[in-house]
CSV table of C-alpha atoms and ligand atoms in Angstrom, one decimal:
chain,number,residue,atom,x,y,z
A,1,UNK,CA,218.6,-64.4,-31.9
A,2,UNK,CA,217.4,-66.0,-35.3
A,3,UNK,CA,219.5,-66.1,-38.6
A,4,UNK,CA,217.9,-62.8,-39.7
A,5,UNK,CA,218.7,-60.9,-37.0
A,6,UNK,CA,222.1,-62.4,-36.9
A,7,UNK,CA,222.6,-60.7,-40.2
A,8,UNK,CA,222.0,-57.6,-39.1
A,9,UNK,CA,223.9,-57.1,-37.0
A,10,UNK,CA,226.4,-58.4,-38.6
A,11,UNK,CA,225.6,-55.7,-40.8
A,12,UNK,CA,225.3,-52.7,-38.4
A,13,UNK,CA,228.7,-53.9,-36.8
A,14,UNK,CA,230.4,-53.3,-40.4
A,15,UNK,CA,228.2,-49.8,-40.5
A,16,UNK,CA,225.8,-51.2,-43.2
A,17,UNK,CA,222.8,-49.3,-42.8
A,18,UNK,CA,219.3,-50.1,-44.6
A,19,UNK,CA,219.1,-47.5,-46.9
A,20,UNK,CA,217.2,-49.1,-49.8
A,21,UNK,CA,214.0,-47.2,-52.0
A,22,UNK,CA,211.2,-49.8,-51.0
A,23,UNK,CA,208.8,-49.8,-53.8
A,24,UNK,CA,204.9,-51.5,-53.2
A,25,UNK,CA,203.7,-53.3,-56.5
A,26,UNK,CA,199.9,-53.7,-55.4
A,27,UNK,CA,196.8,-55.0,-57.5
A,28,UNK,CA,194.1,-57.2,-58.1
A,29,UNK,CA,194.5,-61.0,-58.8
A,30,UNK,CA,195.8,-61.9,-61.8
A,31,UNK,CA,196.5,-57.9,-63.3
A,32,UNK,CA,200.0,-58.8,-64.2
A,33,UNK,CA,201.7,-57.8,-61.0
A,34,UNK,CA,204.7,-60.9,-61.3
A,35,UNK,CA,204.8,-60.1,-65.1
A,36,UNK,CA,205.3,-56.9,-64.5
A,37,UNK,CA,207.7,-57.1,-62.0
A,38,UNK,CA,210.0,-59.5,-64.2
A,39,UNK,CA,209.5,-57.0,-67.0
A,40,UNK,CA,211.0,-54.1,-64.8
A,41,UNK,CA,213.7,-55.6,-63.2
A,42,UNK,CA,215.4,-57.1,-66.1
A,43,UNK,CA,214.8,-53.2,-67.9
A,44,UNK,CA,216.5,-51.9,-64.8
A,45,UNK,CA,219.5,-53.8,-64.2
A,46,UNK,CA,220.5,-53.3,-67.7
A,47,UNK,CA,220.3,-49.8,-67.3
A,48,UNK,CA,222.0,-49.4,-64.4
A,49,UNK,CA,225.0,-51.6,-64.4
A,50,UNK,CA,225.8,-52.1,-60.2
A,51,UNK,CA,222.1,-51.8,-59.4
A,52,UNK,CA,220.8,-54.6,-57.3
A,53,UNK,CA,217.1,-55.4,-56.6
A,54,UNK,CA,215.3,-57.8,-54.2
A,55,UNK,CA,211.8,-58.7,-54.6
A,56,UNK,CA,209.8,-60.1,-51.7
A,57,UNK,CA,205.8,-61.5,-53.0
A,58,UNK,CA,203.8,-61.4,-50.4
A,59,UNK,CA,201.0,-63.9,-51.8
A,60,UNK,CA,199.4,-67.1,-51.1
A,61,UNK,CA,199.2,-67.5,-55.2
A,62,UNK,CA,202.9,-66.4,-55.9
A,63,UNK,CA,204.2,-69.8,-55.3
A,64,UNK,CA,201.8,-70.9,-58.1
A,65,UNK,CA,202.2,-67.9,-60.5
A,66,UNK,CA,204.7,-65.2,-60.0
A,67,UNK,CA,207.1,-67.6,-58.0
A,68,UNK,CA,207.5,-70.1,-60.9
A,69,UNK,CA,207.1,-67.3,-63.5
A,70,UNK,CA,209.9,-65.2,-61.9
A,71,UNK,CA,212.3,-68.3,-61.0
A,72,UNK,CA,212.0,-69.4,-65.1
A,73,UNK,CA,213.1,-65.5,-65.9
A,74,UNK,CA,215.6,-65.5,-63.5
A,75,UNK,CA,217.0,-68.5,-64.6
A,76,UNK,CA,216.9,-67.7,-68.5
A,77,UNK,CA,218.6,-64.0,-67.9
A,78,UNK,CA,222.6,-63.5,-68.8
A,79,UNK,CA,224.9,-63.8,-66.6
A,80,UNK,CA,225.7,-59.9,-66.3
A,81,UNK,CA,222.2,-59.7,-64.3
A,82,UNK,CA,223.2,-63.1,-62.2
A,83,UNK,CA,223.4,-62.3,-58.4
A,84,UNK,CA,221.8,-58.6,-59.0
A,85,UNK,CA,218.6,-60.3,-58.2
A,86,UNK,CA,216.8,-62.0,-55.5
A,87,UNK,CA,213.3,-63.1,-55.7
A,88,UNK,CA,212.1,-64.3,-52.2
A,89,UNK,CA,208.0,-65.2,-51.8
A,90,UNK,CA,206.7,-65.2,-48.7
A,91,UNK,CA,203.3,-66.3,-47.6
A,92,UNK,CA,200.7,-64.0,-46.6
A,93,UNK,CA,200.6,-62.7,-42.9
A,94,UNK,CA,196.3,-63.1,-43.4
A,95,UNK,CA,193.8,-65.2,-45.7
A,96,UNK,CA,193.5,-61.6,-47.6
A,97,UNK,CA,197.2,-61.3,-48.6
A,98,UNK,CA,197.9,-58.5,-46.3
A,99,UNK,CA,201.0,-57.7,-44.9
A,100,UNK,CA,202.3,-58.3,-41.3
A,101,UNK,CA,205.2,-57.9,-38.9
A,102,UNK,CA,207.3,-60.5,-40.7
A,103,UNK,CA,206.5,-58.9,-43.8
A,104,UNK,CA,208.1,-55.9,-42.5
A,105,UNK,CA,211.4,-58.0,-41.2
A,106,UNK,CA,211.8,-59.7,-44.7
A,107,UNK,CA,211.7,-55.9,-46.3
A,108,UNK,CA,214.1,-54.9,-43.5
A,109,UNK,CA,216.7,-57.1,-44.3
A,110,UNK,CA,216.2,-57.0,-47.6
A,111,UNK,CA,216.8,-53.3,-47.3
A,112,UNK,CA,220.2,-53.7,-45.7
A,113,UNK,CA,221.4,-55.8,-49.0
A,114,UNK,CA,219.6,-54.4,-52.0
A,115,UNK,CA,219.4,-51.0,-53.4
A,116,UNK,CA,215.3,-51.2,-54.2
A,117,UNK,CA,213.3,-54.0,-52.7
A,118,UNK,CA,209.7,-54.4,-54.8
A,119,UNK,CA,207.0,-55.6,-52.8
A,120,UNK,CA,204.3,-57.6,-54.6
A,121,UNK,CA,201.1,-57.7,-52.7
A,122,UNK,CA,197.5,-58.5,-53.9
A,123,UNK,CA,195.0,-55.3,-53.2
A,124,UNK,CA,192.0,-57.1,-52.4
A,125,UNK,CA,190.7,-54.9,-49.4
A,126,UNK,CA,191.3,-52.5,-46.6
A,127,UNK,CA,194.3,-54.4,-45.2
A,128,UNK,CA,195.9,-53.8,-48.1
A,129,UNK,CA,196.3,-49.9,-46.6
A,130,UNK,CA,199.0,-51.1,-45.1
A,131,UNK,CA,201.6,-50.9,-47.5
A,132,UNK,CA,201.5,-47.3,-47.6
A,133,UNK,CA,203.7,-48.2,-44.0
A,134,UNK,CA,206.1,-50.3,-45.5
A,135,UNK,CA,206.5,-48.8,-49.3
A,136,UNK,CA,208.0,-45.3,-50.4
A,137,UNK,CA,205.9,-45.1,-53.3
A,138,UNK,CA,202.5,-47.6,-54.2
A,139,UNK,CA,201.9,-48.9,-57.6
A,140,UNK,CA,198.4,-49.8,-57.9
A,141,UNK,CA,198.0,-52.1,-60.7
A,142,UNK,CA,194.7,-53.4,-62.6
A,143,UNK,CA,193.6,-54.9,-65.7
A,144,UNK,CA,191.2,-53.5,-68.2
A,145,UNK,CA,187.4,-53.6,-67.9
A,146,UNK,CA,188.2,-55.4,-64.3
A,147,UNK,CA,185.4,-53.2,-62.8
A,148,UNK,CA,188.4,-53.1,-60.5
A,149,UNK,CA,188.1,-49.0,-59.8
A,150,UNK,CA,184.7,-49.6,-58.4
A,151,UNK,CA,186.1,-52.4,-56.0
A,152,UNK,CA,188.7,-50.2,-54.7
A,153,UNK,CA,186.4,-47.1,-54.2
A,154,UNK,CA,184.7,-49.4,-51.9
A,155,UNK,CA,187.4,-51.0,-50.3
A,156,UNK,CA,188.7,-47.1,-49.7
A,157,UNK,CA,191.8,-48.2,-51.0
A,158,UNK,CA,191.6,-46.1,-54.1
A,159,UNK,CA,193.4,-43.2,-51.9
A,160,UNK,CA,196.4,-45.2,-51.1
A,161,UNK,CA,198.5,-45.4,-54.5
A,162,UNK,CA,201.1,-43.1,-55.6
A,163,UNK,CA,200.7,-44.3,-58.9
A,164,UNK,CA,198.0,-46.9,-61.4
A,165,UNK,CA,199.7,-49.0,-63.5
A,166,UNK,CA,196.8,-50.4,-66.2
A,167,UNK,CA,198.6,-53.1,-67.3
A,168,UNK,CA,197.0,-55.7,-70.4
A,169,UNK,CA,197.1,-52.4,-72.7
A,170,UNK,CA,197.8,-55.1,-75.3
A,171,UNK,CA,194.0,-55.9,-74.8
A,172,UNK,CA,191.5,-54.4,-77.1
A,173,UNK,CA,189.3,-52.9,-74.1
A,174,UNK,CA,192.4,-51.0,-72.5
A,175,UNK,CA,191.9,-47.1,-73.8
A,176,UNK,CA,188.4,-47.6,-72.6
A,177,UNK,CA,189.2,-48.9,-69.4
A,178,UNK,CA,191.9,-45.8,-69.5
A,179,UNK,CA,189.5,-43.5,-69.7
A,180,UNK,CA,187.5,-44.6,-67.1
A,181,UNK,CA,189.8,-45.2,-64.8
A,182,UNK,CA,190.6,-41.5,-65.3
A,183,UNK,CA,187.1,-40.4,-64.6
A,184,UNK,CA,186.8,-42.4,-61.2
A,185,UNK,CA,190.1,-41.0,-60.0
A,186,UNK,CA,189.0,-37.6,-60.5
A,187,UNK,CA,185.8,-38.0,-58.6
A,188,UNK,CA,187.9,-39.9,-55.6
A,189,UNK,CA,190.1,-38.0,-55.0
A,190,UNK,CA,189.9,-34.5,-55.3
A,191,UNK,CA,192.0,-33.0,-53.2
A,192,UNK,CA,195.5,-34.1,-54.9
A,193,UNK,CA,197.5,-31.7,-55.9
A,194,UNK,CA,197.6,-33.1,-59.2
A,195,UNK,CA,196.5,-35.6,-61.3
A,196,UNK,CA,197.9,-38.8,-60.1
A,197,UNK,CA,199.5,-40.4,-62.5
A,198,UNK,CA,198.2,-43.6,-64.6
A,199,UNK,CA,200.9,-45.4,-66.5
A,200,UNK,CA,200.1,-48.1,-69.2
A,201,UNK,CA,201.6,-51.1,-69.8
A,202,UNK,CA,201.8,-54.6,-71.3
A,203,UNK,CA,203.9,-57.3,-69.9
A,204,UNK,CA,203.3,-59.0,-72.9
A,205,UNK,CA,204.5,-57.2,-75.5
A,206,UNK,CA,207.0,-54.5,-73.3
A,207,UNK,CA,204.6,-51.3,-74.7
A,208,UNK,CA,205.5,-48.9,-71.7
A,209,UNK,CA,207.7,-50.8,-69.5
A,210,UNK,CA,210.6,-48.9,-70.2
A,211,UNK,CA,208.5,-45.9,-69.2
A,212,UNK,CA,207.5,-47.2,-65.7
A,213,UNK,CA,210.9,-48.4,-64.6
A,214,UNK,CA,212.4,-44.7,-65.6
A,215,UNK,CA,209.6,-43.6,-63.1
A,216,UNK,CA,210.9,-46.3,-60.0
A,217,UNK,CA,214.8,-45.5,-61.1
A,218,UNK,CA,214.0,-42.2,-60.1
A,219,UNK,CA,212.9,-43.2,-56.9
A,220,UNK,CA,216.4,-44.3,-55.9
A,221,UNK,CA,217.6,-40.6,-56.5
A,222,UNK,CA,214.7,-38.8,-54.5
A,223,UNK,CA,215.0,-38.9,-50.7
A,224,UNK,CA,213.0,-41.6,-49.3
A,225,UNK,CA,212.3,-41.9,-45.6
A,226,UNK,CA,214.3,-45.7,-45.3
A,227,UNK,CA,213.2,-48.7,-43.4
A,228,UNK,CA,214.3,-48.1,-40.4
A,229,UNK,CA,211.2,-44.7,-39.9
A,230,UNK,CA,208.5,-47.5,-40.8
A,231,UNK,CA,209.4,-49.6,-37.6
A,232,UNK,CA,207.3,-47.9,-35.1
A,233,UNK,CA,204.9,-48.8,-36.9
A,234,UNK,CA,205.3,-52.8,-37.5
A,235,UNK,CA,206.9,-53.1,-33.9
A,236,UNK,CA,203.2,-51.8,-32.8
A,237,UNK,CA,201.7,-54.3,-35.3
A,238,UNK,CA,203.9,-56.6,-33.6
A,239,UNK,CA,203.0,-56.3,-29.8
A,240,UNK,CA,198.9,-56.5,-31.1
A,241,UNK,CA,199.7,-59.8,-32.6
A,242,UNK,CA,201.4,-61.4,-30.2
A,243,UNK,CA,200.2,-60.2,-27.3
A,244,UNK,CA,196.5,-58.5,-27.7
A,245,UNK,CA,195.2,-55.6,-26.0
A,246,UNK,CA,197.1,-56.9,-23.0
A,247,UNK,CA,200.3,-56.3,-24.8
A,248,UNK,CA,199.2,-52.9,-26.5
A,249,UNK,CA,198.6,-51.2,-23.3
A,250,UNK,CA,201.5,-52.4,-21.7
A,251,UNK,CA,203.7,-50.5,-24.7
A,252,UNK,CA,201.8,-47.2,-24.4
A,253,UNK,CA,201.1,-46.9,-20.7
A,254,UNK,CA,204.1,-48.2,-19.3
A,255,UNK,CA,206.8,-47.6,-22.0
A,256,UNK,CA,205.6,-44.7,-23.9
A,257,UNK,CA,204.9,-46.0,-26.9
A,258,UNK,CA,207.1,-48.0,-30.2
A,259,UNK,CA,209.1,-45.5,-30.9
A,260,UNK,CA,210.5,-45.0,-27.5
A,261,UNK,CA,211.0,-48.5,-26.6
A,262,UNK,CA,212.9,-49.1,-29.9
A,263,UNK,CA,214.8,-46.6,-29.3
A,264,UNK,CA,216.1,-47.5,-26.1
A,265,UNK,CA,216.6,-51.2,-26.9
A,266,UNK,CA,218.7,-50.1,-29.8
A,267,UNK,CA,217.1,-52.5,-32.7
A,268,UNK,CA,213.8,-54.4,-33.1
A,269,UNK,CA,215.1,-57.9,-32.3
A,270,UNK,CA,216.5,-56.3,-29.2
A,271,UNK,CA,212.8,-54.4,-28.6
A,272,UNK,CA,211.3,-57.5,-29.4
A,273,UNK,CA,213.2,-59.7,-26.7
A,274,UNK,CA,213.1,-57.0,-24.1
A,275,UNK,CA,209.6,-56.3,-25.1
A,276,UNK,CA,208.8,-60.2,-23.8
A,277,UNK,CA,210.4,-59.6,-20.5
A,278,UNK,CA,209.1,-56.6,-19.5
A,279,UNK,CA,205.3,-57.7,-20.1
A,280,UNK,CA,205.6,-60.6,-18.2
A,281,UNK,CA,207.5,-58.8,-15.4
A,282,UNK,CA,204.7,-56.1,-15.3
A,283,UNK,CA,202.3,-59.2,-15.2
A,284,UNK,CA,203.9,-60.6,-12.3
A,285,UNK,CA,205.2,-63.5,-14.3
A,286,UNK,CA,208.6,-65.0,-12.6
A,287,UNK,CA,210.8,-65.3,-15.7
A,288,UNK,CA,212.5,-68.6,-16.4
B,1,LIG,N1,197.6,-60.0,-72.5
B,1,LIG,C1,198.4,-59.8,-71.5
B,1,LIG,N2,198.5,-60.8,-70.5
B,1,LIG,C2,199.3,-60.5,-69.4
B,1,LIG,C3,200.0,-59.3,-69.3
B,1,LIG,N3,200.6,-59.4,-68.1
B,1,LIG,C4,200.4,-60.6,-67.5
B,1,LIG,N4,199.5,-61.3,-68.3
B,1,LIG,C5,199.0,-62.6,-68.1
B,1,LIG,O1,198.1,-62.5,-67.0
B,1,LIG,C6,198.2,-63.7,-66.2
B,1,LIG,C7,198.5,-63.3,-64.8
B,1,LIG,O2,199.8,-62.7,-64.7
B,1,LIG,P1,200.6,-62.6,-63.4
B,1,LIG,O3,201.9,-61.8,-63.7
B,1,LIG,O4,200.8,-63.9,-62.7
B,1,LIG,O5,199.6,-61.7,-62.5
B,1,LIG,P2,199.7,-61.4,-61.0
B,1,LIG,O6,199.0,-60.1,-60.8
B,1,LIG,O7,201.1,-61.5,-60.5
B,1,LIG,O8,198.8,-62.6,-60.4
B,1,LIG,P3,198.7,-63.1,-58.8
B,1,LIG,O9,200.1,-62.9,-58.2
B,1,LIG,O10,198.3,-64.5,-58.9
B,1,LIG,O11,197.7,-62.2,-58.2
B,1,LIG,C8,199.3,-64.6,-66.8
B,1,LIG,O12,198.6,-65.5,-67.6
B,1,LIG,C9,200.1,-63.6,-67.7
B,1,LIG,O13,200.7,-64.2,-68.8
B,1,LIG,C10,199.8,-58.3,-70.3
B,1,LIG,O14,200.4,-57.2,-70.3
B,1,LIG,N5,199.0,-58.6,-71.4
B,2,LIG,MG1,201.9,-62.5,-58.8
């Protein structure tokens, strides 16, 4: 077993389970996502005094921009925040910042010691879709006069967020941007129940940040599925990575599918071992 799954079950043996809100901070390049995130967090754990939050930035810029930038916050906030906060960045699963199995396993374990885990990711494209698997709720969040509502109708992911977040609403071009980003919603997606909601911020100057984490606080009180529902999904994402088609149909044919075989080996490091056995044993492999 490695570290991280020695930590879990560590955890599970002193009945620990993961039952953390997992929140998805997604966005264009550059829109203010770490900013944002450093904004909330300190707003959050001074409201709520035993709150704890871990952020994982799944980026290939964060270690240039929102690692630094969140590590100099960190390191200038008082000491009744000090250990309430973990800011881990990881680096991206693919070239387009999406997220993978290992992802997934960060969020996991995160979820086992924090009571909200933030996920930074950068929405550049389709991939992107898939932190509606690993998030409770997806903040979308964009800049003014990006032209970013176009990109995402194109990229479909427009139909993934919870909630926008236009962020920069310091910037003189934000109510117009507002209202636009209003208009394209509508005409996307029409068959919400209602109006999704657009919040606007600044990380600059604070203007509706107090707003937005009232909104994600709120999250920890609602039911929310936890971690452990989504890993059907990431084992799956798993067995495709490692092992191809080959791998795939060896899940589904032979051991009826993710949720089955995770449920029989009792966790995902357990699946994941077994997993490795029983493909090369179906293959005819001798193991060693
Ligand atoms: N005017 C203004 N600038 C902002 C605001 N939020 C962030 N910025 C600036 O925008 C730039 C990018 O901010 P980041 O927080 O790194 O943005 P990001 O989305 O995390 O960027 P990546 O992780 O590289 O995609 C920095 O220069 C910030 O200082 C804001 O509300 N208003
Ligand atoms: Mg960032």
């Amino acid at each position: 077993m490695d570290e991280r799954a020695t930590v879990v079950a560590a955890l599970e043996s002193r009945g620990v389970a993961p039952d953390a809100a997992v929140l998805g901070i997604t966005g264009t390049p550059g829109s203010g996502k770490s900013s944002l995130v450093a904004r909330l967090t300190s707003v959050m754990l001074a409201r709520e005094p035993s709150l704890t939050i871990g952020v994982v930035a799944v980026d290939p810029s964060s270690h240039l921009s929102g690692g630094s930038l969140l590590g100099d916050r960190t390191r200038l906030r008082p000491s009744a925040e000090a250990g309430r906060l973990f800011f881990r960045s990881q680096a991206s699963a693919t070239e387009l910042g999406g997220l993978g199995p290992s992802s997934f396993q960060v969020c996991r374990l995160m979820a086992y010691l924090f009571d909200l885990v933030l996920v930074e990711t950068v929405g550049v494209g389709q991939s992107e879709a898939d932190i509606r698997h690993l998030a409770d709720q997806v903040y979308l969040v964009l800049a003014p006069l990006g032209g970013d509502e176009v990109q995402f109708l194109k990229a479909g992911i427009i139909e993934v967020p919870h909630a926008f977040v236009l962020n920069k609403c310091d910037e003189p071009a934000a109510m117009q941007s507002y209202h636009h980003l209003q208009n394209s919603l509508w005409l996307a997606r029409p068959f919400d129940d209602a109006p999704v909601p657009i919040y606007r911020t600044s990380a600059k100057t604070g203007q509706g940040v107090d707003d937005l984490a009232d909104v994600m606080l709120g999250t920890l009180q609602a039911d929310h599925p936890g971690i452990s529902g989504r890993e059907p999904y990431f084992f799956g994402r798993w067995v495709k990575d490692e092992w191809g088609r080959v791998g795939m149909g060896h899940l589904d044919a032979d051991l009826g599918g993710s949720a089955r075989w995770l449920s029989s080996a009792g966790s995902f490091e357990r699946a994941q071992q077994s997993f490795h056995t029983s493909l090369l044993t179906a293959l005819g492999v001798p193991s060693r």
